[in-house]
Coordinates of C-alpha atoms in Angstrom, one line a residue:
M244 CA 116.2 60.6 63.6
F245 CA 119.9 61.3 63.8
Y246 CA 119.6 63.7 60.9
S247 CA 116.9 65.7 62.6
I248 CA 118.8 65.9 65.9
R249 CA 121.9 67.0 64.1
R250 CA 119.9 69.7 62.3
I251 CA 118.4 70.9 65.6
C252 CA 121.9 71.0 67.2
K253 CA 123.2 72.9 64.3
W254 CA 120.3 75.4 64.5
I255 CA 120.9 75.8 68.3
E256 CA 124.6 76.4 67.7
K257 CA 123.9 79.0 65.0
S258 CA 121.3 80.7 67.2
Y259 CA 123.8 80.9 70.0
I260 CA 126.4 82.5 67.8
V261 CA 123.8 85.0 66.6
L262 CA 122.9 85.8 70.2
I263 CA 126.5 86.4 71.1
M264 CA 127.1 88.6 68.0
T265 CA 124.0 90.8 68.7
K266 CA 125.4 91.5 72.2
G267 CA 128.7 92.8 70.7
Q268 CA 128.8 96.5 69.9
N269 CA 130.8 96.2 66.6
Q270 CA 129.8 92.9 65.2
K271 CA 126.8 91.7 63.3
A272 CA 125.7 88.9 60.9
V273 CA 125.0 89.9 57.3
A274 CA 124.4 88.1 54.1
V275 CA 125.0 88.5 50.4
L276 CA 122.9 86.7 47.7
D277 CA 124.5 86.4 44.3
I278 CA 121.9 85.7 41.5
G279 CA 124.1 84.5 38.7
S280 CA 123.7 83.0 35.3
I281 CA 124.4 79.4 36.5
A282 CA 123.6 79.4 40.2
L283 CA 122.2 81.3 43.2
R284 CA 124.8 81.6 45.9
L285 CA 124.4 82.8 49.4
V286 CA 127.1 83.7 51.9
I287 CA 126.5 84.6 55.5
A288 CA 129.3 86.4 57.5
E289 CA 130.1 88.1 60.7
L290 CA 130.7 91.7 59.9
I291 CA 133.0 94.1 61.8
P292 CA 132.2 97.6 60.4
G293 CA 135.1 99.4 58.9
K294 CA 137.4 96.4 59.4
D295 CA 136.8 92.9 58.1
F296 CA 134.5 89.9 58.1
K297 CA 134.4 86.2 58.9
I298 CA 132.5 83.7 56.8
L299 CA 129.9 81.8 58.9
D300 CA 127.9 79.8 56.3
R301 CA 127.6 79.3 52.5
A302 CA 125.0 77.8 50.2
V303 CA 124.9 77.2 46.4
R304 CA 122.1 75.9 44.2
N305 CA 122.3 75.6 40.4
C306 CA 119.6 77.4 38.4
A307 CA 119.4 77.7 34.6
L308 CA 118.7 81.4 34.7
G309 CA 121.3 82.4 32.1
K310 CA 120.4 79.6 29.7
D311 CA 116.8 80.7 29.9
V312 CA 117.4 84.4 29.4
F313 CA 120.2 84.2 26.8
E314 CA 118.0 81.8 24.6
N315 CA 114.6 83.3 25.1
G316 CA 115.3 86.9 26.2
F317 CA 113.2 86.6 29.4
V318 CA 112.8 84.5 32.6
S319 CA 110.3 81.8 31.9
E320 CA 107.7 80.7 34.5
P321 CA 109.4 77.3 35.2
V322 CA 112.7 78.9 35.8
F323 CA 111.1 81.6 38.0
K324 CA 109.5 78.8 40.1
A325 CA 112.9 77.1 40.4
M326 CA 114.4 80.4 41.6
R327 CA 111.6 81.0 44.0
K328 CA 112.0 77.5 45.5
I329 CA 115.8 78.1 46.1
L330 CA 115.2 81.6 47.5
K331 CA 112.5 80.2 49.8
D332 CA 115.0 77.6 51.1
Y333 CA 117.6 80.3 51.6
K334 CA 115.0 82.3 53.6
E335 CA 114.9 79.4 56.1
L336 CA 118.7 79.3 56.3
L337 CA 118.8 83.1 56.9
S338 CA 116.2 82.8 59.6
S339 CA 118.4 80.2 61.4
W340 CA 121.1 83.0 61.6
G341 CA 118.6 85.6 62.8
L342 CA 118.4 87.4 59.5
K343 CA 115.5 88.6 57.4
T344 CA 115.4 88.7 53.6
Q345 CA 115.1 92.5 53.8
D346 CA 118.5 92.6 55.4
V347 CA 120.3 90.7 52.7
R348 CA 122.2 92.4 49.9
A349 CA 120.8 90.6 46.9
I350 CA 122.9 91.2 43.7
A351 CA 121.8 90.1 40.2
T352 CA 124.3 90.1 37.4
S353 CA 124.2 89.7 33.6
A354 CA 121.4 87.1 33.3
L355 CA 118.7 88.9 35.2
R356 CA 120.1 92.3 33.9
D357 CA 119.4 91.2 30.3
A358 CA 116.0 89.7 30.9
E359 CA 113.1 91.6 29.3
N360 CA 110.9 90.9 32.3
R361 CA 113.5 91.6 35.0
D362 CA 111.4 94.3 36.7
T363 CA 108.4 92.0 37.0
I364 CA 110.6 89.2 38.3
I365 CA 112.3 91.5 40.9
D366 CA 108.9 92.8 42.0
R367 CA 107.4 89.3 42.4
I368 CA 110.4 88.1 44.4
K369 CA 110.1 91.2 46.7
I370 CA 106.4 90.8 47.2
E371 CA 106.4 87.0 47.7
L372 CA 109.7 86.6 49.6
G373 CA 110.9 90.0 50.7
Y374 CA 114.3 90.1 48.9
N375 CA 115.3 93.5 47.6
I376 CA 117.3 92.6 44.4
E377 CA 119.9 95.1 43.1
V378 CA 120.8 94.6 39.5
V379 CA 124.5 95.6 39.2
E380 CA 126.2 96.8 36.0
G381 CA 129.3 95.1 34.8
L382 CA 131.6 97.8 36.1
E383 CA 130.1 97.7 39.6
Q384 CA 130.6 93.9 39.5
N385 CA 134.2 94.6 38.6
H386 CA 134.5 96.9 41.5
L387 CA 133.3 94.4 43.9
T388 CA 135.6 91.7 42.5
Y389 CA 138.5 94.1 42.8
L390 CA 137.7 94.7 46.5
A391 CA 137.8 91.0 47.1
V392 CA 141.0 90.4 45.2
D393 CA 142.8 93.3 46.9
R394 CA 141.9 91.8 50.3
A395 CA 143.0 88.3 49.3
L396 CA 146.4 89.5 47.9
R397 CA 147.1 92.2 50.5
N398 CA 150.2 90.3 51.6
Y399 CA 151.4 89.3 48.1
P400 CA 153.9 92.0 47.2
V401 CA 154.1 91.2 43.5
F402 CA 150.5 92.3 43.1
Y403 CA 151.7 95.9 43.9
E404 CA 155.0 95.7 42.1
S405 CA 154.1 94.7 38.6
G406 CA 151.4 94.7 36.0
S407 CA 148.4 92.4 36.8
L408 CA 145.6 91.1 34.8
V409 CA 142.5 90.0 36.7
V410 CA 140.0 87.8 34.8
E411 CA 136.7 86.4 36.0
S412 CA 135.0 84.0 33.5
G413 CA 131.4 83.6 34.5
G414 CA 128.3 82.2 32.9
G415 CA 127.0 85.5 31.4
S416 CA 130.2 87.6 31.1
T417 CA 133.9 87.8 31.4
D418 CA 135.1 90.6 33.6
I419 CA 138.6 92.0 33.2
I420 CA 140.7 94.4 35.3
I421 CA 144.1 95.6 34.3
L422 CA 146.4 97.0 37.1
D423 CA 149.8 98.6 37.0
R424 CA 151.5 98.1 40.4
G425 CA 148.2 98.0 42.1
A426 CA 146.9 101.1 40.3
M427 CA 143.8 100.9 38.1
V428 CA 144.5 101.1 34.3
S429 CA 141.2 99.9 33.0
A430 CA 138.2 97.6 33.7
H431 CA 135.9 96.0 31.2
S432 CA 132.9 93.7 31.3
L433 CA 132.5 91.6 28.2
D434 CA 129.4 89.6 27.0
L435 CA 131.6 86.6 26.8
G436 CA 130.3 84.1 29.3
T437 CA 130.2 80.3 29.1
V438 CA 126.4 80.1 28.9
R439 CA 126.3 82.7 26.1
L440 CA 129.0 80.8 24.2
L441 CA 127.3 77.4 24.5
K442 CA 124.0 78.7 23.4
Q443 CA 125.6 79.7 20.0
L444 CA 126.2 76.0 19.3
P445 CA 123.4 73.4 18.7
P446 CA 123.7 70.4 21.1
R447 CA 124.8 68.1 18.3
K448 CA 127.8 70.3 17.4
R449 CA 128.7 71.1 21.0
N450 CA 132.1 69.5 21.3
N451 CA 135.4 70.8 22.6
A452 CA 136.9 71.5 19.2
T453 CA 134.0 73.7 18.1
I454 CA 134.0 75.4 21.5
E455 CA 137.7 76.2 21.2
L456 CA 137.1 77.7 17.8
L457 CA 134.2 79.8 19.0
V458 CA 136.2 81.1 22.0
K459 CA 139.1 82.1 19.8
E460 CA 136.8 84.0 17.4
N461 CA 135.0 85.8 20.3
I462 CA 138.2 86.7 22.1
S463 CA 140.5 87.9 19.4
A464 CA 138.9 91.4 19.0
T465 CA 138.8 91.8 22.8
K466 CA 142.5 91.1 23.2
S467 CA 143.4 93.8 20.6
F468 CA 141.2 96.3 22.4
L469 CA 142.9 95.5 25.7
K470 CA 146.3 96.1 24.2
T471 CA 145.4 99.8 23.7
D472 CA 145.0 100.1 27.5
F473 CA 148.2 98.3 28.5
K474 CA 150.9 96.2 26.9
L475 CA 149.7 92.7 27.9
A476 CA 153.1 91.2 27.2
D477 CA 154.5 93.2 30.2
I478 CA 152.0 91.7 32.6
S479 CA 153.7 89.2 35.0
T480 CA 150.8 88.5 37.4
Y481 CA 147.7 86.7 36.1
I482 CA 144.8 86.4 38.6
A483 CA 141.9 84.0 37.8
V484 CA 138.7 84.5 39.7
G485 CA 135.6 82.3 39.6
G486 CA 134.4 78.9 40.6
D487 CA 136.0 77.1 37.6
A488 CA 139.4 78.6 38.4
R489 CA 139.1 77.7 42.0
F490 CA 138.2 74.1 41.1
M491 CA 141.2 73.8 38.8
A492 CA 143.4 75.2 41.5
S493 CA 142.1 72.8 44.1
I494 CA 143.6 70.0 41.9
K495 CA 146.7 71.6 40.4
G496 CA 147.5 74.5 42.8
V497 CA 149.7 75.1 45.8
Q498 CA 148.3 76.9 48.8
E499 CA 150.6 79.9 48.9
S500 CA 148.6 81.6 51.7
P501 CA 145.3 81.0 53.4
S502 CA 143.6 83.3 50.9
F503 CA 145.0 82.1 47.5
K504 CA 146.6 79.2 45.6
A505 CA 149.2 79.4 42.8
V506 CA 149.2 77.1 39.8
E507 CA 152.2 76.8 37.5
K508 CA 151.3 77.7 33.9
D509 CA 152.4 74.3 32.5
Y510 CA 150.2 72.5 35.1
F511 CA 147.3 74.6 34.1
Y512 CA 147.7 73.7 30.4
D513 CA 148.2 70.0 31.3
F514 CA 144.9 70.1 33.1
L515 CA 143.2 71.9 30.2
D516 CA 144.4 69.2 27.8
E517 CA 143.3 66.5 30.2
I518 CA 139.7 67.7 30.5
E519 CA 139.5 68.6 26.7
A520 CA 139.9 64.9 26.0
M521 CA 137.1 63.9 28.4
S522 CA 133.4 63.5 27.6
L523 CA 130.9 65.3 29.8
D524 CA 130.0 62.0 31.4
R525 CA 133.6 61.2 32.1
L526 CA 134.1 64.7 33.7
V527 CA 131.2 64.2 36.0
A528 CA 132.4 60.7 37.0
R529 CA 136.1 61.7 37.3
F530 CA 135.7 64.8 39.4
S531 CA 132.2 64.3 41.0
L532 CA 130.8 67.4 39.3
S533 CA 127.3 68.2 38.5
Y534 CA 126.5 68.2 34.8
S535 CA 126.0 72.0 34.8
D536 CA 129.5 72.5 36.4
A537 CA 131.1 70.0 34.1
E538 CA 129.6 71.6 31.0
H539 CA 131.0 75.0 31.8
L540 CA 134.4 74.0 33.1
F541 CA 136.3 73.6 29.8
P542 CA 135.0 76.8 28.1
A543 CA 135.7 78.9 31.3
L544 CA 139.3 77.6 31.6
L545 CA 139.7 78.0 27.8
I546 CA 138.9 81.7 28.1
H547 CA 141.5 82.0 30.8
S548 CA 144.1 80.2 28.6
H549 CA 143.7 82.8 25.8
F550 CA 144.2 85.8 28.1
L551 CA 147.1 84.0 30.0
A552 CA 148.9 83.4 26.7
E553 CA 149.1 87.2 26.1
T554 CA 151.0 87.8 29.3
K555 CA 154.5 86.7 30.6
A556 CA 153.1 85.2 33.8
D557 CA 154.5 81.9 34.9
F558 CA 151.8 81.2 37.4
I559 CA 148.1 81.7 37.8
I560 CA 147.1 83.2 41.1
V561 CA 143.7 82.0 42.2
P562 CA 142.3 83.9 45.2
E563 CA 139.6 82.1 47.2
V564 CA 137.2 85.0 46.8
S565 CA 134.4 86.2 44.5
M566 CA 132.2 89.3 44.0
R567 CA 130.3 88.2 47.1
E568 CA 133.3 88.8 49.4
G569 CA 133.7 92.2 47.7
A570 CA 130.1 93.0 48.6
L571 CA 130.8 92.1 52.2
I572 CA 133.8 94.4 52.2
S573 CA 131.6 97.2 50.8
M574 CA 129.0 96.5 53.6
S575 CA 131.8 96.8 56.2
M576 CA 132.4 100.4 55.2
P577 CA 130.4 103.1 56.9
D578 CA 128.5 103.9 53.6
K579 CA 128.8 103.8 49.8
K580 CA 130.4 107.2 49.8
G581 CA 133.0 106.0 52.2
I582 CA 134.1 103.2 49.9
K583 CA 134.3 105.6 47.0
H584 CA 136.8 107.7 49.1
N585 CA 138.8 104.5 50.0
F586 CA 139.3 103.8 46.2
Y587 CA 139.9 107.4 45.2
R588 CA 143.2 106.6 43.4
Q589 CA 141.6 103.8 41.4
I590 CA 138.7 106.0 40.3
M591 CA 141.1 108.9 39.4
D592 CA 143.3 106.5 37.5
S593 CA 140.4 105.2 35.5
A594 CA 139.3 108.8 34.6
R595 CA 142.8 109.8 33.6
N596 CA 143.1 106.7 31.3
L597 CA 139.9 107.6 29.6
A598 CA 141.0 111.2 29.1
K599 CA 144.3 110.0 27.6
R600 CA 142.5 107.6 25.3
Y601 CA 140.7 110.6 23.8
F602 CA 144.0 112.7 23.6
C603 CA 143.0 115.3 26.1
D604 CA 145.5 118.1 27.1
M605 CA 146.4 116.5 30.4
R606 CA 148.2 119.6 31.7
H607 CA 145.0 121.6 31.2
V608 CA 142.5 119.0 32.7
E609 CA 144.7 118.5 35.7
Q610 CA 144.9 122.3 36.1
V611 CA 141.1 122.6 35.8
K612 CA 140.7 119.8 38.4
K613 CA 143.0 121.7 40.8
L614 CA 141.2 125.0 40.4
A615 CA 137.8 123.3 40.7
C616 CA 138.8 121.7 44.0
M617 CA 140.1 125.1 45.3
L618 CA 136.9 126.8 44.4
F619 CA 134.8 123.9 45.7
D620 CA 136.5 124.1 49.1
S621 CA 136.4 127.9 49.2
V622 CA 132.6 128.2 48.6
S623 CA 131.5 125.3 50.6
V624 CA 129.2 127.6 52.6
L625 CA 127.3 128.1 49.4
H626 CA 126.9 124.6 48.0
G627 CA 126.7 122.5 51.2
L628 CA 128.2 119.4 49.5
T629 CA 130.5 116.7 50.8
E630 CA 133.8 115.0 49.9
Y631 CA 131.8 112.5 47.8
E632 CA 130.4 115.3 45.5
R633 CA 134.0 116.7 45.3
L634 CA 135.1 113.4 43.9
I635 CA 132.4 113.6 41.2
L636 CA 133.6 117.1 40.3
E637 CA 137.2 115.9 40.0
V638 CA 136.2 113.1 37.6
A639 CA 134.2 115.6 35.6
A640 CA 137.1 118.0 35.5
L641 CA 139.5 115.3 34.2
L642 CA 136.9 114.3 31.5
H643 CA 135.4 117.7 30.5
D644 CA 137.4 117.9 27.2
V645 CA 137.1 114.3 25.9
G646 CA 134.5 115.4 23.4
R647 CA 137.1 117.4 21.5
Y648 CA 138.3 114.2 20.0
I649 CA 135.1 114.1 18.0
N650 CA 134.7 117.9 17.3
P651 CA 135.8 120.9 19.4
A652 CA 132.5 122.5 18.4
L653 CA 129.8 121.3 20.9
H654 CA 132.5 119.2 22.6
E655 CA 130.4 119.4 25.8
L656 CA 127.7 117.3 24.2
H657 CA 130.1 114.9 22.4
G658 CA 131.9 114.5 25.8
S659 CA 128.7 113.7 27.6
Y660 CA 127.9 111.0 25.1
I661 CA 131.4 109.5 25.4
I662 CA 131.2 109.4 29.2
K663 CA 127.8 107.8 29.3
N664 CA 129.0 105.1 27.0
S665 CA 132.4 104.5 28.7
E666 CA 133.5 102.4 31.7
L667 CA 134.7 104.2 34.8
F668 CA 135.9 101.9 37.6
G669 CA 134.1 102.1 40.9
L670 CA 131.3 104.3 39.6
S671 CA 127.7 103.3 39.1
T672 CA 125.5 104.0 36.0
L673 CA 123.8 106.8 37.9
E674 CA 127.1 108.4 38.9
I675 CA 128.5 108.2 35.4
E676 CA 125.2 109.7 34.2
L677 CA 125.7 112.6 36.7
I678 CA 129.3 113.2 35.5
A679 CA 128.1 113.2 31.9
D680 CA 125.5 115.9 32.9
V681 CA 128.1 118.0 34.6
V682 CA 130.3 117.8 31.5
S683 CA 127.4 118.6 29.2
M684 CA 126.9 121.9 31.1
H685 CA 130.6 123.0 31.4
R686 CA 130.1 125.3 28.4
G687 CA 127.3 126.5 26.2
D688 CA 123.6 125.8 27.2
F689 CA 122.8 124.3 30.6
K690 CA 119.1 123.5 30.2
T691 CA 119.1 119.8 29.3
F692 CA 119.8 116.8 31.5
S693 CA 119.9 113.1 31.1
S694 CA 119.4 112.4 34.9
R695 CA 115.9 111.2 35.9
R696 CA 116.3 112.5 39.5
A697 CA 115.5 116.1 40.5
D698 CA 118.1 116.1 43.2
N699 CA 120.7 115.0 40.7
V700 CA 119.7 117.9 38.4
L701 CA 120.4 120.5 41.1
L702 CA 123.6 118.7 42.1
A703 CA 124.8 118.6 38.4
K704 CA 124.1 122.4 38.2
K705 CA 126.1 123.1 41.3
L706 CA 129.1 121.1 40.1
A707 CA 128.9 122.4 36.5
A708 CA 128.8 126.0 37.8
I709 CA 132.1 125.4 39.6
L710 CA 133.6 123.5 36.6
R711 CA 132.7 126.4 34.2
V712 CA 134.5 128.9 36.4
A713 CA 137.6 126.6 36.8
D714 CA 137.7 126.0 33.0
A715 CA 137.5 129.8 32.4
L716 CA 140.5 130.4 34.7
D717 CA 142.6 128.2 32.5
S718 CA 141.0 129.3 29.2
G719 CA 144.5 129.6 27.5
H720 CA 145.6 126.2 28.6
V721 CA 148.8 127.7 30.1
S722 CA 148.2 127.2 33.8
K723 CA 148.8 130.8 34.8
I724 CA 146.8 130.7 38.1
M725 CA 148.4 128.5 40.7
A726 CA 146.2 129.6 43.7
I727 CA 143.1 131.5 44.4
S728 CA 141.5 133.0 47.5
V729 CA 137.8 134.0 47.8
D730 CA 135.8 136.7 49.3
I731 CA 132.0 136.0 49.6
T732 CA 129.5 138.7 50.1
E733 CA 125.7 138.7 49.8
D734 CA 125.8 139.8 46.2
E735 CA 129.0 138.4 44.8
V736 CA 132.0 136.1 45.0
V737 CA 135.4 137.7 44.3
L738 CA 138.4 135.7 43.3
F739 CA 141.9 136.8 44.1
T740 CA 145.1 135.4 42.7
E741 CA 148.8 135.8 43.4
K742 CA 149.4 137.1 39.8
E743 CA 150.3 140.8 39.4
E744 CA 149.9 140.7 35.6
E745 CA 146.6 141.5 34.0
L746 CA 144.5 138.3 33.4
V747 CA 142.6 139.7 30.4
T748 CA 141.9 136.3 28.7
E749 CA 140.8 134.7 32.0
K750 CA 138.5 137.6 33.0
Y751 CA 136.9 137.6 29.6
A752 CA 136.3 133.8 29.7
L753 CA 134.9 134.0 33.2
A754 CA 132.4 136.7 32.1
Q755 CA 131.2 134.4 29.3
K756 CA 130.9 131.3 31.6
S757 CA 129.7 132.8 35.0
D758 CA 126.0 132.7 34.1
L759 CA 125.3 129.3 35.6
F760 CA 127.2 130.2 38.8
K761 CA 124.9 133.2 39.3
D762 CA 121.9 131.2 38.4
V763 CA 122.7 128.5 41.0
F764 CA 124.3 130.5 43.9
A765 CA 122.5 133.8 43.4
R766 CA 125.8 135.7 43.3
R767 CA 127.9 137.3 40.6
I768 CA 131.5 136.0 40.4
R769 CA 134.4 138.0 39.2
L770 CA 138.2 137.8 39.0
V771 CA 140.4 140.7 40.3

């Protein structure tokens, strides 16, 4: 009876809070559902658009989704039924906060992403329970994690003064972000999760010694690859994200601020040695863990230990955030395009690092980017695009020559392939596909597209038309033209420069590459 009354009182209290929030002009309740490899996690928050959020409620329920998918390749019916039961319970909790399942941002990561029957599972959940599940790619997951970490460490100056390595070890993947004084260097999502690791070992051989050997083998190639992005030995700030890291910090850490704990490196290694010597039963009894959490604790922290050893960090910083808080931040922005603008520098840094990796002429690509932006702004009356599309054009300009690394001939096609198979921080798969299409059309034929959306085909043509002109204006890679002005008539667009010298090479190149501009904007373009 007491339990029932307490639940009723709690429901009334939450309902009252919801009523108060709905009366406010700038506040509302929202929810994020994280469908992970090990558990389904729900967070409900009070959202202040464009500003911040306050956590109101949380829920977590274990579910063997990753184990099922990584072993069988699909979500089995028993696991689906377990998911459905959890999601049904969450629906009741959401209702107590005045929320519907259709209003929840439901995010699925590597486990559901890899399932052969994911579309069927997503459709069944939508029809039966109303959740609209969004399957996020690894880089989008990294982006959300970065948003959360940046918020948690906003008052931690070292984060913005030195090299930082952010590592999140999960059940299905390990996500890595390298930063230099707060600026993006690279981001990677690796198929190196604790569930994936454990499935490689039969239960009778699943002991800490074999797990350590397996982690070492899986991680060695990754560390070598990361060193091409940044000298890991120069990194002084190591940031560990994830439930296992937070659990370790709750025991060994010091609360440096309300949003993060710090753990001395030696204390971390002592804890790792301590749990390595424990059996699974002992871990469960000693720390009051579930068997699922206990099974993944050692391998998750072991992954952190290997990356930590490559840095010069003396402490592990453990923010009390996750991808879910990052999703809340993204929801507090006016729209998705707005958040892209807020992380303009990180997106540009990611594109520049990819261009440098393929030995692009950085002076030339920066000049093409500059000219493309000038032209974009000058002919806005013709294209009708926004700042968001301008950002896409800038990334395409920085990357338009990456294909030269393979072969200068047909480098537009080689470049498109490289881009579609590369990682660009803060950009979705569809956005990367769009950039690849723009690059594929920056020279030569412009008849083929990888995009499946008709509106993206037209957008790609508009941006490629501008990029072709900008590339022609620096055809000699000597940055002759520093500024342009434009005169638009019914029949043509005329470009003027401050140069008095004859621009023979640039005029010839423009004549060769202006066909798409005429095709898209129904006007000739010429340089005088």
